[in-house]
Coordinates of C-alpha atoms in Angstrom, one line a residue:
Chain A
M1455 CA -32.6 -25.5 20.1
K1456 CA -31.6 -22.3 21.9
K1457 CA -28.0 -23.3 21.5
R1458 CA -28.4 -23.7 17.8
N1459 CA -30.0 -20.4 17.4
E1460 CA -27.1 -18.8 19.3
K1461 CA -24.6 -20.4 16.9
I1462 CA -26.5 -19.3 13.9
I1463 CA -26.6 -15.7 15.2
E1464 CA -22.9 -15.8 15.9
F1465 CA -22.2 -17.1 12.4
F1466 CA -24.1 -14.2 10.8
L1467 CA -22.3 -11.6 13.0
A1468 CA -18.9 -13.1 12.0
L1469 CA -20.0 -13.1 8.4
S1470 CA -20.7 -9.3 8.6
G1471 CA -17.1 -8.9 9.9
A1472 CA -15.8 -11.0 7.1
I1473 CA -17.2 -8.5 4.6
T1474 CA -14.5 -6.1 5.7
V1475 CA -11.9 -8.7 4.9
L1476 CA -13.5 -9.3 1.5
T1477 CA -13.2 -5.6 0.9
T1478 CA -9.5 -5.6 1.4
I1479 CA -9.1 -8.8 -0.7
G1480 CA -11.3 -7.2 -3.4
I1481 CA -9.2 -4.0 -3.5
L1482 CA -5.9 -5.9 -3.7
W1483 CA -7.3 -8.3 -6.4
V1484 CA -8.8 -5.5 -8.6
L1485 CA -5.6 -3.4 -8.4
L1486 CA -3.3 -6.3 -9.0
Y1487 CA -5.3 -8.0 -11.7
E1488 CA -5.9 -4.9 -13.8
S1489 CA -2.3 -3.7 -13.3
V1490 CA -0.9 -7.0 -14.5
L1491 CA -3.0 -6.5 -17.7
F1492 CA -1.7 -3.0 -18.0
F1493 CA 1.9 -4.0 -17.6
K1494 CA 1.5 -6.6 -20.4
E1495 CA 1.1 -3.6 -22.8
V1496 CA 3.3 -1.1 -21.1
S1497 CA 6.8 -1.9 -19.8
V1498 CA 7.5 -1.4 -16.1
V1499 CA 10.7 0.5 -17.0
E1500 CA 8.7 3.1 -19.1
F1501 CA 6.1 3.4 -16.3
F1502 CA 8.8 4.4 -13.7
T1503 CA 11.2 6.3 -15.9
D1504 CA 9.3 8.1 -18.6
T1505 CA 8.8 11.8 -17.7
Q1506 CA 5.5 12.2 -19.5
W1507 CA 2.1 10.9 -18.7
T1508 CA -0.2 11.3 -21.8
P1509 CA -2.4 8.2 -22.1
L1510 CA -5.3 10.3 -23.3
F1511 CA -3.4 11.9 -26.2
S1512 CA -2.5 10.4 -29.6
D1513 CA 1.2 10.4 -28.7
K1514 CA 0.9 8.2 -25.7
H1515 CA 3.5 8.2 -22.8
F1516 CA 3.0 6.2 -19.7
G1517 CA 5.4 7.7 -17.1
I1518 CA 3.8 7.9 -13.7
L1519 CA 6.5 10.3 -12.4
P1520 CA 4.5 13.5 -13.3
L1521 CA 1.5 12.2 -11.3
I1522 CA 3.7 11.3 -8.4
S1523 CA 5.5 14.6 -8.4
G1524 CA 2.1 16.4 -8.5
T1525 CA 0.8 14.3 -5.6
I1526 CA 3.9 14.9 -3.5
L1527 CA 4.0 18.6 -4.3
T1528 CA 0.5 19.4 -3.2
S1529 CA 0.8 17.1 -0.1
F1530 CA 4.1 18.8 0.8
I1531 CA 2.6 22.3 0.6
A1532 CA -0.4 21.0 2.7
I1533 CA 1.9 19.6 5.4
L1534 CA 4.0 22.8 5.4
V1535 CA 0.8 24.7 6.3
A1536 CA -0.8 22.2 8.6
L1537 CA 2.2 21.0 10.7
P1538 CA 3.4 24.2 12.3
I1539 CA -0.1 25.6 12.7
G1540 CA -1.6 22.3 13.9
L1541 CA 1.2 21.6 16.3
S1542 CA 1.2 25.1 17.7
I1543 CA -2.6 24.9 18.3
A1544 CA -2.1 21.5 20.0
V1545 CA 0.6 22.9 22.4
Y1546 CA -1.5 26.0 23.0
L1547 CA -4.7 24.1 23.8
N1548 CA -2.8 21.7 26.0
E1549 CA -0.6 24.0 27.9
Y1550 CA -1.7 27.6 27.7
A1551 CA -5.4 27.7 27.1
H1552 CA -8.0 27.8 29.9
P1553 CA -9.9 24.4 29.9
K1554 CA -13.1 26.3 28.9
I1555 CA -11.4 27.8 25.9
R1556 CA -10.0 24.4 25.0
Q1557 CA -13.5 22.9 25.2
T1558 CA -14.9 25.5 22.8
I1559 CA -12.1 25.7 20.3
K1560 CA -11.6 22.0 19.7
P1561 CA -15.1 21.3 18.3
V1562 CA -15.0 24.5 16.3
L1563 CA -11.8 23.5 14.6
E1564 CA -13.2 20.1 14.0
I1565 CA -15.9 21.6 11.8
L1566 CA -13.1 22.2 9.4
A1567 CA -12.8 18.4 9.0
A1568 CA -16.5 17.9 8.5
I1569 CA -16.8 20.1 5.4
P1570 CA -17.0 18.1 2.2
T1571 CA -13.8 18.4 0.2
V1572 CA -15.5 19.6 -3.0
V1573 CA -16.5 22.6 -1.0
Y1574 CA -12.9 23.3 -0.2
G1575 CA -12.2 23.0 -3.9
F1576 CA -14.6 25.9 -4.6
F1577 CA -12.9 27.9 -1.9
A1578 CA -9.4 27.3 -3.4
L1579 CA -10.5 28.2 -6.9
T1580 CA -12.7 31.3 -6.1
V1581 CA -11.0 32.8 -3.0
V1582 CA -7.5 31.6 -2.4
T1583 CA -6.2 31.5 -6.0
P1584 CA -7.4 35.1 -6.8
F1585 CA -5.9 36.3 -3.5
L1586 CA -2.6 34.6 -4.1
Q1587 CA -2.5 36.1 -7.6
T1588 CA -2.4 39.5 -6.1
L1589 CA 0.8 38.5 -4.2
I1590 CA 2.3 36.4 -7.0
P1591 CA 1.3 37.9 -10.4
S1592 CA 2.8 35.0 -12.4
L1593 CA 0.6 32.4 -10.6
A1594 CA -1.5 30.5 -13.1
G1595 CA -5.3 30.2 -12.7
F1596 CA -4.8 26.5 -11.9
N1597 CA -1.8 25.7 -9.8
A1598 CA -0.5 23.4 -7.0
L1599 CA 0.0 26.2 -4.4
S1600 CA -3.7 27.1 -3.8
P1601 CA -5.1 23.6 -3.5
G1602 CA -2.1 22.7 -1.4
I1603 CA -2.7 25.5 1.1
V1604 CA -6.4 24.8 1.3
M1605 CA -5.7 21.1 1.8
G1606 CA -3.4 22.1 4.6
I1607 CA -6.2 24.1 6.3
M1608 CA -8.4 21.1 6.0
I1609 CA -6.0 18.8 7.8
I1610 CA -5.1 21.3 10.6
P1611 CA -7.7 19.7 12.9
L1612 CA -6.3 16.2 12.1
I1613 CA -2.9 17.2 13.4
S1614 CA -4.0 19.5 16.2
S1615 CA -6.5 17.0 17.6
L1616 CA -4.3 13.9 17.5
S1617 CA -1.2 15.8 18.7
E1618 CA -3.2 17.3 21.5
D1619 CA -4.4 13.8 22.6
A1620 CA -0.8 12.7 22.6
L1621 CA 0.4 15.7 24.7
Y1622 CA -2.5 15.2 27.0
A1623 CA -1.5 11.5 27.6
V1624 CA 1.9 12.5 28.9
P1625 CA 1.9 11.8 32.7
K1626 CA 1.3 14.8 34.9
S1627 CA 4.4 14.1 37.0
L1628 CA 6.7 15.0 34.1
R1629 CA 5.0 18.3 33.6
E1630 CA 5.1 19.1 37.3
A1631 CA 8.7 18.1 37.6
S1632 CA 9.5 20.5 34.8
Y1633 CA 7.6 23.4 36.4
G1634 CA 9.2 22.5 39.7
L1635 CA 12.6 23.1 38.2
G1636 CA 11.4 26.6 37.2
A1637 CA 10.8 26.0 33.5
T1638 CA 8.4 28.2 31.6
Q1639 CA 5.4 26.8 29.8
F1640 CA 7.4 27.1 26.5
Q1641 CA 10.3 25.2 27.9
T1642 CA 8.0 22.6 29.5
S1643 CA 6.1 22.2 26.2
F1644 CA 9.0 21.8 23.8
K1645 CA 11.7 20.3 26.0
V1646 CA 9.5 17.8 28.0
L1647 CA 6.0 17.3 26.6
V1648 CA 6.6 17.4 22.8
P1649 CA 9.6 15.0 23.1
A1650 CA 7.6 12.7 25.4
A1651 CA 4.6 12.8 23.0
S1652 CA 6.7 12.6 19.9
S1653 CA 5.5 9.2 18.7
G1654 CA 1.9 10.4 18.9
I1655 CA 2.7 13.6 17.0
I1656 CA 4.6 11.6 14.4
V1657 CA 1.6 9.3 13.9
S1658 CA -0.7 12.4 13.4
V1659 CA 1.7 13.8 10.8
I1660 CA 2.0 10.5 8.9
L1661 CA -1.8 10.1 8.9
A1662 CA -2.0 13.7 7.6
I1663 CA 0.4 12.9 4.7
S1664 CA -1.6 9.8 3.9
R1665 CA -4.8 11.8 3.9
A1666 CA -3.2 14.5 1.6
F1667 CA -2.0 11.8 -0.8
G1668 CA -5.5 10.5 -1.2
E1669 CA -7.2 13.8 -1.3
T1670 CA -9.0 14.2 -4.6
M1671 CA -11.6 16.9 -5.0
I1672 CA -9.7 20.0 -3.9
V1673 CA -7.0 19.2 -6.4
A1674 CA -9.4 18.2 -9.1
V1675 CA -11.1 21.6 -8.9
A1676 CA -8.1 23.9 -8.5
A1677 CA -4.9 22.3 -9.8
G1678 CA -5.7 22.0 -13.5
L1679 CA -5.5 18.3 -14.6
E1680 CA -2.2 18.7 -16.5
P1681 CA 0.4 16.0 -15.6
R1682 CA 3.7 17.8 -15.5
L1683 CA 7.0 16.7 -13.9
T1684 CA 7.8 19.8 -11.9
L1685 CA 8.2 21.1 -8.4
D1686 CA 7.1 24.6 -9.4
P1687 CA 3.9 25.3 -7.4
T1688 CA 2.7 28.1 -9.7
V1689 CA 1.8 26.0 -12.7
P1690 CA -1.0 23.6 -13.4
I1691 CA -0.3 20.0 -12.4
A1692 CA -2.2 16.7 -11.9
T1693 CA -2.1 14.2 -9.1
I1694 CA -2.8 10.4 -9.1
T1695 CA -6.3 11.0 -7.8
T1696 CA -7.2 13.8 -10.2
Y1697 CA -6.1 11.7 -13.1
I1698 CA -8.4 8.9 -12.0
V1699 CA -11.2 11.4 -11.8
Q1700 CA -10.4 12.8 -15.2
V1701 CA -10.6 9.4 -16.9
S1702 CA -13.8 8.5 -15.0
M1703 CA -15.5 11.7 -16.2
G1704 CA -14.4 11.2 -19.8
D1705 CA -15.7 8.7 -22.4
V1706 CA -12.8 6.3 -22.3
P1707 CA -14.1 2.8 -23.3
Q1708 CA -14.0 0.3 -20.5
G1709 CA -11.4 -2.4 -21.0
S1710 CA -9.1 -0.2 -23.2
L1711 CA -5.5 0.5 -22.3
E1712 CA -6.4 4.1 -21.4
F1713 CA -9.0 2.7 -19.0
K1714 CA -6.5 0.3 -17.4
T1715 CA -4.2 3.3 -16.5
I1716 CA -6.5 4.2 -13.7
F1717 CA -5.8 0.9 -12.0
S1718 CA -2.0 1.1 -12.3
A1719 CA -2.2 4.7 -11.0
G1720 CA -4.6 3.5 -8.2
M1721 CA -2.1 0.8 -7.4
M1722 CA 0.7 3.4 -6.8
L1723 CA -1.6 5.4 -4.6
F1724 CA -2.6 2.3 -2.6
V1725 CA 1.0 1.3 -2.1
F1726 CA 2.0 4.8 -0.9
T1727 CA -0.8 5.1 1.6
F1728 CA -0.5 1.6 2.7
I1729 CA 3.2 2.1 3.6
L1730 CA 2.4 5.3 5.5
N1731 CA -0.5 3.7 7.4
T1732 CA 1.6 0.7 8.3
I1733 CA 4.4 2.9 9.7
S1734 CA 1.9 4.9 11.7
A1735 CA 0.4 1.7 13.1
R1736 CA 3.8 0.5 14.1
V1737 CA 4.7 3.8 15.8
K1738 CA 1.3 3.8 17.6
K1739 CA 1.8 0.3 18.9
K1740 CA 5.1 1.3 20.4
F1741 CA 3.7 4.5 21.9
Y1742 CA 0.9 2.8 23.7
H1743 CA 3.3 0.8 25.8
K1744 CA 5.5 3.7 26.7
Y1745 CA 3.9 5.0 29.8
E1746 CA 2.1 1.9 31.2
Chain B
M1363 CA 16.8 35.7 24.7
N1364 CA 14.9 36.0 27.9
N1365 CA 13.0 32.8 28.7
R1366 CA 9.8 34.7 29.6
L1367 CA 9.9 36.7 26.4
K1368 CA 10.3 33.5 24.4
N1369 CA 7.4 32.1 26.2
N1370 CA 5.2 35.1 25.5
I1371 CA 6.2 35.2 21.8
F1372 CA 5.2 31.6 21.4
K1373 CA 2.0 32.2 23.2
Y1374 CA 0.9 34.9 20.9
W1375 CA 2.1 32.9 17.8
A1376 CA 0.0 29.9 19.0
I1377 CA -3.0 32.1 19.7
S1378 CA -2.7 33.6 16.2
C1379 CA -2.5 30.0 14.7
T1380 CA -5.7 29.1 16.5
L1381 CA -7.4 32.3 15.3
F1382 CA -6.1 31.6 11.8
G1383 CA -8.0 28.3 11.8
I1384 CA -11.2 29.9 13.0
A1385 CA -10.8 32.9 10.7
M1386 CA -10.4 30.6 7.7
L1387 CA -13.6 28.8 8.7
L1388 CA -15.4 32.1 9.0
I1389 CA -14.1 33.6 5.8
F1390 CA -15.0 30.4 4.0
L1391 CA -18.5 30.3 5.3
I1392 CA -19.2 34.0 4.9
N1393 CA -17.8 34.0 1.4
I1394 CA -20.1 31.1 0.3
V1395 CA -23.1 32.7 1.9
I1396 CA -22.5 36.0 0.2
D1397 CA -21.9 34.3 -3.2
G1398 CA -24.8 31.9 -3.0
V1399 CA -27.6 33.1 -0.7
G1400 CA -29.1 35.4 -3.4
R1401 CA -29.6 32.5 -5.7
L1402 CA -31.1 30.2 -3.1
D1403 CA -34.9 30.0 -3.2
W1404 CA -37.5 27.3 -3.2
K1405 CA -37.5 27.2 -7.1
F1406 CA -33.7 26.5 -7.1
I1407 CA -34.3 23.5 -4.9
T1408 CA -37.3 22.1 -6.9
D1409 CA -36.1 22.9 -10.4
L1410 CA -34.6 20.4 -12.8
P1411 CA -31.0 20.9 -14.0
S1412 CA -30.6 23.0 -17.1
R1413 CA -27.8 24.1 -19.4
K1414 CA -28.9 27.7 -18.6
P1415 CA -27.5 28.7 -15.2
E1416 CA -30.5 31.0 -14.3
L1417 CA -32.9 28.1 -14.9
A1418 CA -30.9 25.3 -13.3
G1419 CA -32.0 23.7 -10.1
I1420 CA -30.8 21.0 -7.8
Y1421 CA -33.9 18.8 -7.5
T1422 CA -32.5 15.7 -9.2
A1423 CA -29.2 16.0 -7.4
I1424 CA -31.0 16.3 -4.0
M1425 CA -33.2 13.3 -4.8
G1426 CA -30.1 11.4 -5.9
T1427 CA -28.4 12.2 -2.6
V1428 CA -31.5 11.0 -0.7
W1429 CA -31.5 7.7 -2.7
I1430 CA -27.8 7.1 -2.2
L1431 CA -28.1 7.9 1.5
G1432 CA -31.1 5.7 2.1
L1433 CA -29.6 2.7 0.3
T1434 CA -26.2 3.2 2.0
A1435 CA -27.9 3.3 5.4
I1436 CA -29.9 0.1 4.6
I1437 CA -26.8 -1.7 3.5
A1438 CA -24.1 -0.4 5.9
I1439 CA -25.9 0.0 9.2
P1440 CA -26.9 -3.7 9.8
I1441 CA -23.5 -5.1 8.5
G1442 CA -21.5 -2.5 10.4
V1443 CA -23.3 -2.9 13.7
A1444 CA -23.3 -6.7 13.4
A1445 CA -19.5 -6.7 12.8
G1446 CA -19.0 -4.4 15.7
I1447 CA -21.0 -6.7 18.0
Y1448 CA -19.0 -9.7 16.8
L1449 CA -15.7 -8.1 17.4
E1450 CA -16.6 -6.7 20.9
E1451 CA -18.7 -9.6 22.2
Y1452 CA -17.7 -12.8 20.5
G1453 CA -14.4 -12.8 18.8
K1454 CA -12.3 -11.2 21.6
K1455 CA -9.4 -13.5 21.5
S1456 CA -9.8 -15.5 18.3
R1457 CA -7.3 -15.2 15.5
F1458 CA -10.1 -14.3 13.1
A1459 CA -11.0 -11.3 15.3
N1460 CA -7.4 -10.3 15.4
I1461 CA -7.1 -10.3 11.6
L1462 CA -10.4 -8.4 11.4
E1463 CA -9.2 -5.7 13.8
I1464 CA -5.9 -5.1 11.9
N1465 CA -7.9 -5.1 8.6
I1466 CA -10.4 -2.5 9.7
T1467 CA -7.6 -0.2 10.8
N1468 CA -6.1 -0.5 7.4
L1469 CA -9.3 0.0 5.6
A1470 CA -10.0 3.3 7.4
G1471 CA -6.7 4.6 5.9
I1472 CA -7.4 3.8 2.3
P1473 CA -8.2 6.8 0.2
S1474 CA -11.9 7.0 -0.8
I1475 CA -11.1 7.0 -4.5
I1476 CA -9.6 3.5 -4.2
Y1477 CA -13.0 2.4 -3.0
G1478 CA -14.4 3.9 -6.2
I1479 CA -12.0 1.8 -8.2
L1480 CA -13.2 -1.3 -6.3
G1481 CA -16.8 -0.4 -6.9
L1482 CA -16.2 0.2 -10.6
E1483 CA -14.6 -3.2 -11.1
V1484 CA -16.9 -5.3 -8.8
F1485 CA -20.3 -3.6 -8.7
V1486 CA -20.4 -1.7 -12.0
R1487 CA -18.6 -4.2 -14.3
M1488 CA -18.7 -7.7 -12.7
F1489 CA -22.1 -7.6 -11.1
G1490 CA -23.3 -5.6 -14.2
L1491 CA -25.0 -2.9 -12.1
G1492 CA -23.8 -0.2 -14.4
N1493 CA -23.9 3.5 -13.4
S1494 CA -26.8 2.8 -11.0
V1495 CA -27.8 4.2 -7.6
I1496 CA -27.3 0.8 -6.1
A1497 CA -23.7 0.5 -7.4
G1498 CA -22.9 3.9 -5.8
A1499 CA -24.6 3.0 -2.5
L1500 CA -22.8 -0.3 -2.3
T1501 CA -19.5 1.5 -2.9
L1502 CA -20.2 4.1 -0.2
S1503 CA -21.3 1.4 2.2
L1504 CA -17.9 -0.3 2.0
L1505 CA -16.3 3.1 2.6
I1506 CA -18.2 3.9 5.8
L1507 CA -18.3 0.4 7.3
P1508 CA -15.1 0.8 9.3
I1509 CA -16.5 4.0 10.8
I1510 CA -19.7 2.3 11.9
I1511 CA -17.8 -0.7 13.2
V1512 CA -15.5 1.4 15.3
A1513 CA -18.3 3.5 16.7
T1514 CA -20.4 0.4 17.6
R1515 CA -17.4 -1.1 19.4
E1516 CA -16.7 2.1 21.4
A1517 CA -20.4 2.3 22.4
I1518 CA -20.5 -1.4 23.5
K1519 CA -17.2 -1.0 25.4
A1520 CA -18.7 1.7 27.5
V1521 CA -21.4 -0.6 28.8
P1522 CA -20.2 -1.9 32.2
K1523 CA -19.5 -5.5 32.9
T1524 CA -22.0 -5.7 35.7
I1525 CA -24.9 -5.3 33.3
R1526 CA -23.7 -8.2 31.3
E1527 CA -23.0 -10.4 34.4
A1528 CA -26.4 -9.6 36.0
S1529 CA -28.1 -10.7 32.8
F1530 CA -26.2 -13.9 32.6
A1531 CA -26.9 -14.6 36.3
L1532 CA -30.6 -14.4 35.5
G1533 CA -30.1 -17.2 33.0
A1534 CA -30.2 -15.1 29.8
T1535 CA -28.3 -16.5 26.8
K1536 CA -25.5 -14.5 25.2
W1537 CA -27.7 -13.2 22.4
Q1538 CA -30.5 -12.3 24.8
T1539 CA -28.0 -10.3 26.8
I1540 CA -26.7 -8.5 23.8
S1541 CA -30.1 -7.7 22.2
Q1542 CA -32.0 -6.9 25.3
Q1543 CA -29.4 -5.3 27.6
I1544 CA -26.2 -4.3 25.9
L1545 CA -27.6 -2.9 22.6
P1546 CA -30.3 -0.7 24.3
A1547 CA -27.6 0.6 26.7
A1548 CA -25.2 1.3 23.8
G1549 CA -27.8 2.6 21.5
G1550 CA -27.0 6.3 21.8
G1551 CA -23.4 5.8 20.9
V1552 CA -24.2 3.6 18.0
V1553 CA -26.7 6.0 16.5
T1554 CA -24.2 8.9 16.9
G1555 CA -21.6 6.9 15.0
V1556 CA -24.0 6.0 12.3
I1557 CA -25.1 9.5 11.7
L1558 CA -21.5 10.8 11.5
A1559 CA -20.7 8.0 9.1
L1560 CA -23.7 8.9 6.9
S1561 CA -22.8 12.6 6.9
R1562 CA -19.4 11.6 5.6
A1563 CA -21.1 9.6 2.9
I1564 CA -23.1 12.7 1.8
G1565 CA -20.0 14.8 1.1
E1566 CA -18.1 12.0 -0.8
T1567 CA -17.6 12.9 -4.4
A1568 CA -14.5 11.1 -5.7
P1569 CA -15.7 7.4 -5.4
L1570 CA -19.0 8.3 -6.9
I1571 CA -17.3 9.9 -9.9
V1572 CA -15.4 6.7 -10.5
V1573 CA -18.5 4.5 -10.3
G1574 CA -20.3 6.7 -12.7
A1575 CA -22.5 9.2 -11.0
L1576 CA -23.6 11.7 -13.7
T1577 CA -23.3 15.4 -13.8
Y1578 CA -26.5 16.0 -15.8
V1579 CA -29.5 13.9 -14.9
P1580 CA -32.9 15.4 -16.0
F1581 CA -35.0 12.9 -14.0
V1582 CA -35.3 11.6 -10.5
P1583 CA -34.3 7.9 -10.0
Q1584 CA -37.3 5.6 -9.8
S1585 CA -35.5 2.4 -8.8
P1586 CA -32.1 1.4 -7.5
M1587 CA -31.1 0.5 -11.0
D1588 CA -31.5 4.0 -12.4
Q1589 CA -28.8 6.5 -13.1
Y1590 CA -28.3 9.4 -10.8
S1591 CA -26.4 12.5 -9.7
V1592 CA -25.7 13.7 -6.2
L1593 CA -25.3 17.2 -4.7
P1594 CA -21.5 17.2 -4.6
M1595 CA -21.4 16.0 -8.2
Q1596 CA -23.6 18.8 -9.3
I1597 CA -21.5 21.3 -7.3
F1598 CA -18.3 19.9 -8.9
N1599 CA -19.8 20.2 -12.4
W1600 CA -20.9 23.8 -11.8
I1601 CA -17.5 24.8 -10.4
S1602 CA -15.8 23.3 -13.5
R1603 CA -17.8 25.6 -15.8
P1604 CA -16.1 28.8 -17.0
E1605 CA -19.4 30.9 -16.8
K1606 CA -19.6 33.0 -13.7
E1607 CA -23.3 32.3 -13.2
F1608 CA -22.6 28.7 -12.6
A1609 CA -20.2 29.6 -9.8
T1610 CA -23.2 31.4 -8.1
N1611 CA -25.2 28.2 -8.5
A1612 CA -22.4 26.2 -7.1
A1613 CA -22.3 28.5 -4.0
A1614 CA -26.0 28.2 -3.5
A1615 CA -25.8 24.4 -3.8
I1616 CA -22.9 24.4 -1.3
I1617 CA -25.1 26.2 1.2
V1618 CA -27.6 23.4 0.9
L1619 CA -24.9 20.7 1.2
L1620 CA -23.3 22.4 4.2
L1621 CA -26.7 22.8 5.9
I1622 CA -27.4 19.1 5.5
T1623 CA -23.9 18.2 6.8
F1624 CA -24.0 20.5 9.8
I1625 CA -27.5 19.5 10.8
M1626 CA -26.5 15.8 10.8
N1627 CA -23.2 16.5 12.7
G1628 CA -25.0 18.8 15.2
F1629 CA -27.7 16.1 15.7
A1630 CA -25.0 13.5 16.3
I1631 CA -23.2 15.7 18.9
Y1632 CA -26.5 16.5 20.6
L1633 CA -27.4 12.8 20.9
R1634 CA -23.9 12.0 22.2
N1635 CA -24.1 14.6 24.9
R1636 CA -27.6 13.6 25.9
W1637 CA -26.6 10.0 26.0
Q1638 CA -23.5 10.7 28.1
K1639 CA -25.5 12.8 30.5
K1640 CA -28.4 10.4 30.9
V1641 CA -26.4 7.2 31.4
K1642 CA -24.4 7.3 34.5
W1643 CA -23.2 3.9 35.6

């Protein structure tokens, strides 16, 4: 009797775990199934080569490139902000700062990651854009630059935290050997520690890019919802995620071709982030065996 | 260039980077408080939404958030904790557990809006739940499951082997050991993880837009099948309006949202510290 109860409990616990597998299968199935229906009506060639994305207009074009360019542009700006700042903070906290300072600053920075993203959108639109317009008068009210920068600020703690963990994991002997040879903190950090921790740092950057690709609300609020194939950060653009939001907020009938576009766009986003996450998992696996 | 000089230049650059992060946080918070605190009063919290900015309140949005949060907690906590227990205590070496583990890592990296698409197709359309609170809660539950599972595993991992072995030695079964020894010992860590996961769910906007949370709901949901709005949706809606008065409303609503988020995070950190201090193996 006791034994049977134990088995039943184990079964239900395993079942709960299985729900996560069902989630993955569900995501793959939904994206594939609806994308196949979409590609029955729109040719794959048009999808990847047309330079316009206008499913909601009467003159319909289904080229995903403008959404991809918008996604890459905002993410690129975000990484441009977050990588140098995040990495500098990581090196500073790990090598220069007093342990007490490190203990205080880390959680304070992590508050940045706890703020809901729609709030960052408000900040981008009402503070950063007007400020940037005083520097760049030609900057449009909606643009890629401002949400990109704000997104960068949001992911600073992601990079600084994970990179700092990687730097911290470098064996003390390496650091001491470097100081023993008379190196400065700067030389020790950038010639010994950063190279030794490079895989961990790369993982943090890949995760940050993946996070930026999937980021929705900052861009939805401040970038303008206008799909445009451009690398000009001063004009309104749209990203894959904001397009999905735009369709969801409108009154597109479910089951129509316009409705199916969100699944094909979602598929692209899923593929991009999946590739990035897989790379980071690979790098991470290698890294964990490095100093054992 | 002199090595020492280089070292100092970098030091000051890195300090300014750190200060930049903190300054941004401060500018950000101060700016929102200045914009919104004047609009924030009890009436704003208890008023129904309105097309006139000076009359609009966030009552239905707050109640929607409470509904979503409650249902998400009811759905996600038992499943997440159970899955965490399974992975840590039962499935250690099995192939199934190995697949689960890789899968959970992958799920954690999927953008939240993709979960919205899953919820739209499965809960809203296939299950026929429509734009209901329960469809939103189910979607958010799937989103935060990986966080709860990982937190549960970490907490269980921290319980020393001796406790487990002592319990077995006294003749307890596996489940008795887990439910009476390991879970109580790991409780603090589990609760911390759950609160952090729920505070993440409160701020989520994108997946709920996709599964049909509304921007204008003049009533409070009475059942899980009712339509709803949530606080971040209301904020998004107000930000998107051209009138300046709505931006003030948005700032006031943001103060409320941030207060809820910070209180939950603070409470989680408090619990974690207390738990770490109390339990010394």
